[in-house]
GROMACS .gro file of C-alpha atoms in nm:
model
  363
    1UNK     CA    1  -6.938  -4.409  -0.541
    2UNK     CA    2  -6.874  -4.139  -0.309
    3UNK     CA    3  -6.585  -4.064  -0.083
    4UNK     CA    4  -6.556  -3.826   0.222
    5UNK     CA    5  -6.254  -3.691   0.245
    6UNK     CA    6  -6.130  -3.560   0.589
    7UNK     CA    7  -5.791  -3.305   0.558
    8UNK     CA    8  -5.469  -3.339   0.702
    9UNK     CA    9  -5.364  -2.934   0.787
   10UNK     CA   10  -5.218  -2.909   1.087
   11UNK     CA   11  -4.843  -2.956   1.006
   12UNK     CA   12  -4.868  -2.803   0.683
   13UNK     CA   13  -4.895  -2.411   0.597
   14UNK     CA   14  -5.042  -2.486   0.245
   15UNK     CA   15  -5.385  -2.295   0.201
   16UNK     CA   16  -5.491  -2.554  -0.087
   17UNK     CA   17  -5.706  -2.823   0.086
   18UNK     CA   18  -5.692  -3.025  -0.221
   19UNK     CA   19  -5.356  -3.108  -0.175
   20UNK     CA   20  -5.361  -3.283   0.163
   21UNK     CA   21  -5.633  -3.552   0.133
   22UNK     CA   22  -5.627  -3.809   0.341
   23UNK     CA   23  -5.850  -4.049   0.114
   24UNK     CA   24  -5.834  -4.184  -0.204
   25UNK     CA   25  -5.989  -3.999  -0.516
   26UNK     CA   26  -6.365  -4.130  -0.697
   27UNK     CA   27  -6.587  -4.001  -0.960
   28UNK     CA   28  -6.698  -3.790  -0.640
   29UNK     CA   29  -6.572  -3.720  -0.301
   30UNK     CA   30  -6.655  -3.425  -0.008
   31UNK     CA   31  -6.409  -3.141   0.073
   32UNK     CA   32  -6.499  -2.869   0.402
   33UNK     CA   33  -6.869  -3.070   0.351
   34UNK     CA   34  -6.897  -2.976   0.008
   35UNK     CA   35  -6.936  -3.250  -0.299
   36UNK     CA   36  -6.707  -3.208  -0.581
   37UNK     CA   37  -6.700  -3.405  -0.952
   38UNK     CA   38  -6.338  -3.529  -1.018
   39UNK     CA   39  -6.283  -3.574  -1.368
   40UNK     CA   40  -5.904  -3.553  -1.371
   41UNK     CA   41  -5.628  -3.812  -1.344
   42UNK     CA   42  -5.465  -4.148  -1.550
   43UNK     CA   43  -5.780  -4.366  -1.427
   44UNK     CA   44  -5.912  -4.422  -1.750
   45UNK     CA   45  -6.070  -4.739  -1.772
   46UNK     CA   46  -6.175  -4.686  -1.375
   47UNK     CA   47  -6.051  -5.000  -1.246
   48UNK     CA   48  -5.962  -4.831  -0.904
   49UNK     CA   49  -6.350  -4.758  -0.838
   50UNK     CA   50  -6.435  -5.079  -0.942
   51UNK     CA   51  -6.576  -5.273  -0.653
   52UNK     CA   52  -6.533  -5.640  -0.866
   53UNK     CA   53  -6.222  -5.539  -0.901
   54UNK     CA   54  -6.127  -5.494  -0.557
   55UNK     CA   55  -6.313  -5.814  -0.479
   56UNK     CA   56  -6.022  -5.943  -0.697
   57UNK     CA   57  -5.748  -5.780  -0.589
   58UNK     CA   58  -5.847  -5.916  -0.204
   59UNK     CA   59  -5.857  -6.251  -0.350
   60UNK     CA   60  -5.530  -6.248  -0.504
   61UNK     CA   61  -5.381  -6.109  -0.154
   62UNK     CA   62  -5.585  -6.393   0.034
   63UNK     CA   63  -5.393  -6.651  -0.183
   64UNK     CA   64  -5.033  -6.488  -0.272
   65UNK     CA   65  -4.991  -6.240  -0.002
   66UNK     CA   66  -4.922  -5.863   0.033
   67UNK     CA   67  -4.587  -5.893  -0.167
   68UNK     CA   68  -4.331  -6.105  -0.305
   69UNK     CA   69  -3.986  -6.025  -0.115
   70UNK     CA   70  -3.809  -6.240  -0.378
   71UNK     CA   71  -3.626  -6.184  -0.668
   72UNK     CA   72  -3.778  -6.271  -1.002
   73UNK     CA   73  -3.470  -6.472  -1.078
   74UNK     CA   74  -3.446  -6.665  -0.774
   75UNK     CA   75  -3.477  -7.041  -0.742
   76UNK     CA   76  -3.844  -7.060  -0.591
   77UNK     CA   77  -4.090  -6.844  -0.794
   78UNK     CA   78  -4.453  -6.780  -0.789
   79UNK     CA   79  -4.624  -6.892  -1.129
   80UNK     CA   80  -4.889  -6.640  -1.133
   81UNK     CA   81  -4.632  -6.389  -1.313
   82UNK     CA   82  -4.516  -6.582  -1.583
   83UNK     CA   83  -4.876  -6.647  -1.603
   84UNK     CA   84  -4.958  -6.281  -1.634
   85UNK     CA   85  -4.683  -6.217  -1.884
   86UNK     CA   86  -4.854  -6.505  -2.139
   87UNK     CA   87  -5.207  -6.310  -2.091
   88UNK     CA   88  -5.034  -6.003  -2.174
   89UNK     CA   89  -4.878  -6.105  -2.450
   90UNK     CA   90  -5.154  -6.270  -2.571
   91UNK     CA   91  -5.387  -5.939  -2.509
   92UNK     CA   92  -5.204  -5.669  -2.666
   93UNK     CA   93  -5.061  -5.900  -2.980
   94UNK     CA   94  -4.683  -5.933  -2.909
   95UNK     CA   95  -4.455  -6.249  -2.956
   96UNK     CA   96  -4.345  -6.192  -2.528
   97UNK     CA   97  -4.382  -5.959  -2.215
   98UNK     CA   98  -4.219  -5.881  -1.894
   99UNK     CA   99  -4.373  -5.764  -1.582
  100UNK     CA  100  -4.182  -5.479  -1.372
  101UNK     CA  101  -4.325  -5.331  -1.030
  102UNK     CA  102  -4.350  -4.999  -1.244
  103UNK     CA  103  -4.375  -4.804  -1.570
  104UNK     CA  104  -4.090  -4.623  -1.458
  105UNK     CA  105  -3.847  -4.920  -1.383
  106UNK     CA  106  -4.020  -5.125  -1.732
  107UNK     CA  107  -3.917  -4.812  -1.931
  108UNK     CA  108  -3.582  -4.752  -1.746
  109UNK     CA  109  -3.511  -5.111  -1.769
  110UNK     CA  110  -3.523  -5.100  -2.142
  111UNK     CA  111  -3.360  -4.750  -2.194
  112UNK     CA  112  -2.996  -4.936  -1.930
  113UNK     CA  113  -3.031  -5.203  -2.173
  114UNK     CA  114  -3.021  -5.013  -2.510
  115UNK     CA  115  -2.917  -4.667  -2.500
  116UNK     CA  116  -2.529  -4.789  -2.522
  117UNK     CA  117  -2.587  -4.712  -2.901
  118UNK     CA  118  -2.470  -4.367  -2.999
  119UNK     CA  119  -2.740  -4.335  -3.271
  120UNK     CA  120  -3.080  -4.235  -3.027
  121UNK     CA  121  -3.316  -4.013  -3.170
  122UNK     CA  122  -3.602  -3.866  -2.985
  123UNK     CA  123  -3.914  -3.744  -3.122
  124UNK     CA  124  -4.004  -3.461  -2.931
  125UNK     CA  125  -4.208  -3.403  -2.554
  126UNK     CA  126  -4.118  -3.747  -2.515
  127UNK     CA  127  -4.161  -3.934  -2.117
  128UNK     CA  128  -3.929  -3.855  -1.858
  129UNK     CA  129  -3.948  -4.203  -1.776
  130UNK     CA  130  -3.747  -4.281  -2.166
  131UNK     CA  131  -3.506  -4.066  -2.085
  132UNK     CA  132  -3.141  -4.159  -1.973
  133UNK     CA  133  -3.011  -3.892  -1.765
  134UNK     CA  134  -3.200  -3.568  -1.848
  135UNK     CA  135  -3.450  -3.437  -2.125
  136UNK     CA  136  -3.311  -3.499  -2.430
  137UNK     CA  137  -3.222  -3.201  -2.678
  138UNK     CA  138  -3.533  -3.231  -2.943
  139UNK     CA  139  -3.631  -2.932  -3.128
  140UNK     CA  140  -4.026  -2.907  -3.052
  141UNK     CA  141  -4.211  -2.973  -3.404
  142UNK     CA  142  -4.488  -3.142  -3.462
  143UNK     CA  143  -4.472  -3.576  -3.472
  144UNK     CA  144  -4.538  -3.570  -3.854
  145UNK     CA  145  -4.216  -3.336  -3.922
  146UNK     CA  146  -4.002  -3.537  -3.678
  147UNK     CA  147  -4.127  -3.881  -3.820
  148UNK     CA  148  -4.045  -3.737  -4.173
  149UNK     CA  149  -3.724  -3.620  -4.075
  150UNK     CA  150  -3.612  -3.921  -3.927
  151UNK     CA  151  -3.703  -4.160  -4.179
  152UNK     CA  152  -3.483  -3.927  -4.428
  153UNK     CA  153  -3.194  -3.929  -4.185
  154UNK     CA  154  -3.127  -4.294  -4.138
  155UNK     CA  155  -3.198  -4.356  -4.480
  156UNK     CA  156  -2.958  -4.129  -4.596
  157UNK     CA  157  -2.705  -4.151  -4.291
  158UNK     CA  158  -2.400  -4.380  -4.322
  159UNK     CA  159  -2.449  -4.520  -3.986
  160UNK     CA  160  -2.634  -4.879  -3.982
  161UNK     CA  161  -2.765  -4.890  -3.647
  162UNK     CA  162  -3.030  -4.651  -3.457
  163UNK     CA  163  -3.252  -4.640  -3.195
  164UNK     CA  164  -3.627  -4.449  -3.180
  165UNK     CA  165  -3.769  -4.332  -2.879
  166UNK     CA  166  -4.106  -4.183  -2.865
  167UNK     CA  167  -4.437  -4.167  -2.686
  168UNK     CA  168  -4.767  -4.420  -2.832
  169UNK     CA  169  -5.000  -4.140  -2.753
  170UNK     CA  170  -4.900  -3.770  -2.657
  171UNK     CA  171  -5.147  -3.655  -2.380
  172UNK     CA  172  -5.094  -3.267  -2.442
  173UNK     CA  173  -5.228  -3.185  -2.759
  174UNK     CA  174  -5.374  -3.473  -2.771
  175UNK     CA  175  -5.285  -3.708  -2.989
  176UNK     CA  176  -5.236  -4.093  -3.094
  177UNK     CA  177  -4.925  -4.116  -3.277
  178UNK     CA  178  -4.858  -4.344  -3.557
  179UNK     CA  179  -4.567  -4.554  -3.664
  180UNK     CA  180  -4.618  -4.738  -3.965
  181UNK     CA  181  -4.425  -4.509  -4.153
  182UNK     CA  182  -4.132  -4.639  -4.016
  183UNK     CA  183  -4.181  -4.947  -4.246
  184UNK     CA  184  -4.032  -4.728  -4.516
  185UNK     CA  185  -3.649  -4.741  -4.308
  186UNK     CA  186  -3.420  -4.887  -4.598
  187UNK     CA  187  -3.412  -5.282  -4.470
  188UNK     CA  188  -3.023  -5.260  -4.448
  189UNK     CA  189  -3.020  -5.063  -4.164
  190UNK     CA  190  -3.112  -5.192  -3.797
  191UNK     CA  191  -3.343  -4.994  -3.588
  192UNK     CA  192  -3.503  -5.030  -3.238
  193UNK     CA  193  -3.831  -4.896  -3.171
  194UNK     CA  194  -3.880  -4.818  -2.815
  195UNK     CA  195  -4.267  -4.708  -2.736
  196UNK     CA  196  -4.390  -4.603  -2.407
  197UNK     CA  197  -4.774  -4.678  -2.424
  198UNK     CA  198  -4.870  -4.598  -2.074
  199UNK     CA  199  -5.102  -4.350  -2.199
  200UNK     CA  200  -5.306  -4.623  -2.406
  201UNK     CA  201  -5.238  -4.944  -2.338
  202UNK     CA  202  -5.586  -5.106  -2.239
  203UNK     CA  203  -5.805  -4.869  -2.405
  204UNK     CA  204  -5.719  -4.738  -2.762
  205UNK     CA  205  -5.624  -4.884  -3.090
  206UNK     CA  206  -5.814  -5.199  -3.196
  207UNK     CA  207  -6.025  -5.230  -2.858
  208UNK     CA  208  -5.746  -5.150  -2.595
  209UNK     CA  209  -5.464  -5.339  -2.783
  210UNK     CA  210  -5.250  -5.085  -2.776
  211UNK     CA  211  -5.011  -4.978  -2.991
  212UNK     CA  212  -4.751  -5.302  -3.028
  213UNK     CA  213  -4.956  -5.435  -3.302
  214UNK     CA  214  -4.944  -5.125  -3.556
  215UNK     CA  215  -4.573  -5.136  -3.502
  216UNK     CA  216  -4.414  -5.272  -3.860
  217UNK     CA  217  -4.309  -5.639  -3.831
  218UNK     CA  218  -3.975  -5.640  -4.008
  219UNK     CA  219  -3.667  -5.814  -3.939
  220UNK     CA  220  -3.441  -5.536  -3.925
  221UNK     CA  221  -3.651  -5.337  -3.686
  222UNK     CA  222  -3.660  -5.420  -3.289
  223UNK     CA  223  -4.012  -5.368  -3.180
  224UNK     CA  224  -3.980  -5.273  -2.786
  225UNK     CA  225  -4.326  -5.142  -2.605
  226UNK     CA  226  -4.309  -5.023  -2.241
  227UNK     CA  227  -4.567  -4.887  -2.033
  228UNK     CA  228  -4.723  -4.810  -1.703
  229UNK     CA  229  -5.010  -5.065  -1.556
  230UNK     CA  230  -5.105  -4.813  -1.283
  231UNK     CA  231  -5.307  -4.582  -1.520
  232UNK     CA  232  -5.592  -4.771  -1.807
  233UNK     CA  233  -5.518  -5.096  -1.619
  234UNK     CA  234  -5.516  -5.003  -1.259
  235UNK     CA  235  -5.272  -5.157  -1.083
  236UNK     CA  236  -4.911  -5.065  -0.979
  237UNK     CA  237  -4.729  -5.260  -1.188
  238UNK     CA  238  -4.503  -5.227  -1.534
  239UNK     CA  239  -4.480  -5.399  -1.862
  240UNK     CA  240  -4.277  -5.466  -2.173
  241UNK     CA  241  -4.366  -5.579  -2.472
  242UNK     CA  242  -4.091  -5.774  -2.748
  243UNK     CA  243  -3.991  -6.015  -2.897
  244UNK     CA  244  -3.885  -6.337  -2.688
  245UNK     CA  245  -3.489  -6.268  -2.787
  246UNK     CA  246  -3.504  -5.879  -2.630
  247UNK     CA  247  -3.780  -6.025  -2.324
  248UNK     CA  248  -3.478  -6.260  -2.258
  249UNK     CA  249  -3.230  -6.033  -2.270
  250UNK     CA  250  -3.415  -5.798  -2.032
  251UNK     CA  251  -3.489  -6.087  -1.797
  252UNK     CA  252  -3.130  -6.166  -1.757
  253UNK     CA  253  -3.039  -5.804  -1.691
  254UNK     CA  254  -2.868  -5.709  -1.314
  255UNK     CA  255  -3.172  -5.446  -1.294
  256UNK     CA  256  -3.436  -5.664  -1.347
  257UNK     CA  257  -3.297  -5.988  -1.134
  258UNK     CA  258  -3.188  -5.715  -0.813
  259UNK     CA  259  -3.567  -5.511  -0.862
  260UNK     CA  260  -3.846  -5.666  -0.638
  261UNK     CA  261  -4.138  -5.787  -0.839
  262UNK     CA  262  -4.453  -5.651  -0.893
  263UNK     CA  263  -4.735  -5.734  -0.566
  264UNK     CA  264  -4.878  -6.072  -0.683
  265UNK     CA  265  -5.213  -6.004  -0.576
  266UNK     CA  266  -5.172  -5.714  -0.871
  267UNK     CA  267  -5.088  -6.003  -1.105
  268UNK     CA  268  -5.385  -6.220  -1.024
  269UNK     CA  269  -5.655  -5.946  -1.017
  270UNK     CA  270  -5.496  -5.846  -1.377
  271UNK     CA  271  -5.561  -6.228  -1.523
  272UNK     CA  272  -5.873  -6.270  -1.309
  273UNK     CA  273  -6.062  -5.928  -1.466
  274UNK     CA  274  -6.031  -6.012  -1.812
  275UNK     CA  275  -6.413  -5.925  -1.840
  276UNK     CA  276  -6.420  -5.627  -1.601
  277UNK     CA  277  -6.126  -5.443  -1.848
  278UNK     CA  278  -6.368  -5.537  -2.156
  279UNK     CA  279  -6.675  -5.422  -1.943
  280UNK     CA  280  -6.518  -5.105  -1.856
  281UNK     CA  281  -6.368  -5.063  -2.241
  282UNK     CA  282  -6.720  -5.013  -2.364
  283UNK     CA  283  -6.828  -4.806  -2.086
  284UNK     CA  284  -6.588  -4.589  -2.168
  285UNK     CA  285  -6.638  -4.549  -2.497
  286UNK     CA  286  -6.975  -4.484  -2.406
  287UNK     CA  287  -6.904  -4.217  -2.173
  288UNK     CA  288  -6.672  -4.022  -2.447
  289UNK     CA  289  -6.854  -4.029  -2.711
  290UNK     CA  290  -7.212  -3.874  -2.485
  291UNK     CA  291  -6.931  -3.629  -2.389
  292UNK     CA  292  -6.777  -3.578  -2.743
  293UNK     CA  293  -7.138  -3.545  -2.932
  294UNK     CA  294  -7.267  -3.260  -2.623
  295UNK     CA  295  -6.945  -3.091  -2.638
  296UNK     CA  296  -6.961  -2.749  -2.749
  297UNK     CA  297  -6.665  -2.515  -2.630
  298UNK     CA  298  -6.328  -2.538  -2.779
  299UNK     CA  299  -6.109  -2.814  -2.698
  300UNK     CA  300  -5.787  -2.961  -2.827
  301UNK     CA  301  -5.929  -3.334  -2.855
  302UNK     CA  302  -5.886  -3.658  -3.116
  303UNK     CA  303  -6.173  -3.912  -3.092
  304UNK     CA  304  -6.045  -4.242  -2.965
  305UNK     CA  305  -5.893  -4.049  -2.643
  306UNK     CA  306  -6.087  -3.966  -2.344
  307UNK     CA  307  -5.852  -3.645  -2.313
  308UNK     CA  308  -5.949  -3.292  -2.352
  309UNK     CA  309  -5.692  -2.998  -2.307
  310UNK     CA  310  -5.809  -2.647  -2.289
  311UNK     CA  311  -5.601  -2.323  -2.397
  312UNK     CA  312  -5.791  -2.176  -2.057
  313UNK     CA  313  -5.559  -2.087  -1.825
  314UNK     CA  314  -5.864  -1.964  -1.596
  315UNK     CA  315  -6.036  -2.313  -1.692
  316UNK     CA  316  -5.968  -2.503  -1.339
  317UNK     CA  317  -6.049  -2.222  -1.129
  318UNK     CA  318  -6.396  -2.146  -1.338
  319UNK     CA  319  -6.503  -2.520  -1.273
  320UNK     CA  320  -6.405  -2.533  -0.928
  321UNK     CA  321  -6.628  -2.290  -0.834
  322UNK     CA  322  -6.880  -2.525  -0.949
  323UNK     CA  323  -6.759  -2.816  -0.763
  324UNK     CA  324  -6.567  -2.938  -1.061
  325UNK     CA  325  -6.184  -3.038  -1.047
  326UNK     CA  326  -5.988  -3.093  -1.347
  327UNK     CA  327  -5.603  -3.142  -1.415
  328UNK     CA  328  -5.444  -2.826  -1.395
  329UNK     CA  329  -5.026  -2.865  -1.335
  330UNK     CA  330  -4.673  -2.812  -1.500
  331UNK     CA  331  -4.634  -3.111  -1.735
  332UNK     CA  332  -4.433  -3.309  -1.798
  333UNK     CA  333  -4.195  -3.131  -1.624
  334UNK     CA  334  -4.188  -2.844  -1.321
  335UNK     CA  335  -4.089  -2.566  -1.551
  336UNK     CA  336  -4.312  -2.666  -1.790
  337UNK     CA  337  -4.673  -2.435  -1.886
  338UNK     CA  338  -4.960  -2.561  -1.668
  339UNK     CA  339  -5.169  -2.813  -1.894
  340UNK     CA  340  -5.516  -2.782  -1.796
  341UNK     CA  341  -5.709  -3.146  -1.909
  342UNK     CA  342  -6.049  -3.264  -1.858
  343UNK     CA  343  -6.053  -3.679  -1.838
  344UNK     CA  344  -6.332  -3.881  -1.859
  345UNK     CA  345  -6.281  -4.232  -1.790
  346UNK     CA  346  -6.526  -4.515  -1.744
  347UNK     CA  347  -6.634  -4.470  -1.381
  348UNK     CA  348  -6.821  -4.203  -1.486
  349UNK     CA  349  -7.258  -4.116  -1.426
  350UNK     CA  350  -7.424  -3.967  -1.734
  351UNK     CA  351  -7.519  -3.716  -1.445
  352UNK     CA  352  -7.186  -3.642  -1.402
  353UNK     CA  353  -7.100  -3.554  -1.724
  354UNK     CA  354  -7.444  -3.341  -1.747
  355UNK     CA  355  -7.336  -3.158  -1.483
  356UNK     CA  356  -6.966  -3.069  -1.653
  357UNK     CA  357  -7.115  -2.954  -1.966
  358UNK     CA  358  -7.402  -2.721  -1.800
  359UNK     CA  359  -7.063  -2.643  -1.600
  360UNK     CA  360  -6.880  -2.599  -1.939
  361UNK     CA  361  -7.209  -2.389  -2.136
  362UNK     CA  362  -7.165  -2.114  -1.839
  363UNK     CA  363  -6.773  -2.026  -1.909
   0.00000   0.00000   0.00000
């Protein structure tokens, strides 16, 4: 697919072109007349250049309309959510699930539910979007450390109750984190695991599972997994993943009954696409692993993530000039060092990814 992209200048000074599209982004798309390869963004799985999928998506608006202006707790209610929520479930192995109109308000939905404990400890560069009020005072070591650490902390800390907050996957070094280790937590104390798995929910761990289902199944731990629709699944919508005690609890909550729901047409395209997610799963993996095996420059990189992050600070510019644009921004936050990432996701040409690494062999 290719997009033309006209530009929106003339009540802005900027000199960047690039940052005043007026049309969405593709595998490819025209700036000033000239063709440029995008391989940058959370479109992983490349449901939002997926034509079936759009086919979908106009279906669902054709039969529940543009948006639900209802509260998910009112007395009439649309039964394509709770319909969603049992797929979900159901897909990425946990007991029940909760749909949200966002990552952000699934994670902050969980975090005004839970963080009343005193007892919160964050591994480190964890999401803004776990956070309660502002980034949480975590001395930067690596996951391994931390999880160590912790583990020896509550174990050895008179306190019986705690709470763990921490990224599934952390997209900067990059990394899939892992959290069976936490199955070691003497039983008498009683922990909550909150995950945010926006990062790889729908395509890593077990064939897109996600992370939920490596969690350790114990009665004194809380298993709680949040995470953003709008990036492997494509569509602007949030979930959480629990048991059905803490889904209740959540469902009951003032935030979730006064939020508006997630656009129902994003609901049914979700149950409806079932074999365009599994289609574009193995495309993907296709599409890394031709990447992966050609790859010769240095890159920070872990196998079952389509993520590469380069210690090139001159890395953007270089591929621009060859009609190339990768991530390059602050992250996660504005005062943060500029994290320049190469993403390759499924709607990706074998061309295309030719043309990077000739791009790439030339640096």
């Amino acid at each position: 697919m290719r997009i033309v992209v006209n530009l929106m200048m003339s009540h802005t000074n900027s000199p960047d072109p690039f940052r005043h599209l007026d049309c969405g982004t593709s595998r490819k798309f025209s700036v000033l007349s000239e063709d440029y390869l995008f391989f940058s963004g959370t479109d992983y799985l490349g449901i939002s250049q997926n034509d079936d999928f759009k086919s979908l998506y106009i279906q669902g608006i054709e039969k529940w309309g543009f948006n639900n202006g209802t509260s998910r707790n009112n007395n009439v209610q649309l039964n394509i959510y709770p319909e969603a929520e049992k797929l979900i479930a159901a897909n990425y192995h946990a007991p029940a699930a909760l749909v949200t109109s966002s990552g952000y308000l699934a994670a902050q939905l969980v975090v005004q539910s839970f963080f009343s404990e005193k007892n919160i400890l964050f591994s480190p560069l964890t999401h803004p979007a776990i956070w309660l009020n502002s980034k949480p005072s975590v001395e930067i070591t690596s996951f391994e450390s931390w999880k160590r650490d912790t583990i020896h902390h509550i174990n050895t800390s008179p306190e019986e109750k705690f709470i763990i907050v921490s990224n599934a996957v952390d997209p900067q070094q990059p990394a899939l984190l892992h959290f069976e280790d936490f199955s070691t937590i003497d039983p008498s104390k009683q922990v909550t695991l909150i995950i945010d798995d926006s990062h790889g929910i729908g395509f890593t761990r077990n064939e897109g599972k996600g992370v939920y289902q490596t969690l350790p199944q114990q009665k004194n731990i809380t298993n709680i997994v949040v995470a953003s629709m709008a990036k492997g699944l494509g569509i602007r919508a949030g979930l959480v993943l629990s048991d059905e005690a803490t889904i209740d609890q959540l469902r009951k909550s003032g935030m979730f009954i006064g939020a508006s729901p997630a656009a129902p047409a994003s609901m049914y395209a979700y149950v409806e696409a079932q074999h365009i997610y599994r289609h574009a799963y193995q495309t993907l993996q296709i599409n890394n692993q031709y990447f992966r095996e050609k790859l010769t420059q240095p890159f920070s990189c872990v196998e079952e993530l389509p993520i590469y992050v380069s210690a090139n600070e001159q890395l953007f510019g270089q591929l621009k000039q060859q009609k190339i644009l990768i991530s390059s921004f602050a992250y996660p936050s504005a005062s943060d060092p500029l994290l320049n990432r190469i993403i390759i996701n499924a709607a990706h040409q074998k061309e295309d990814i030719d043309q990077l690494l000739k791009a790439l062999a030339i640096q």
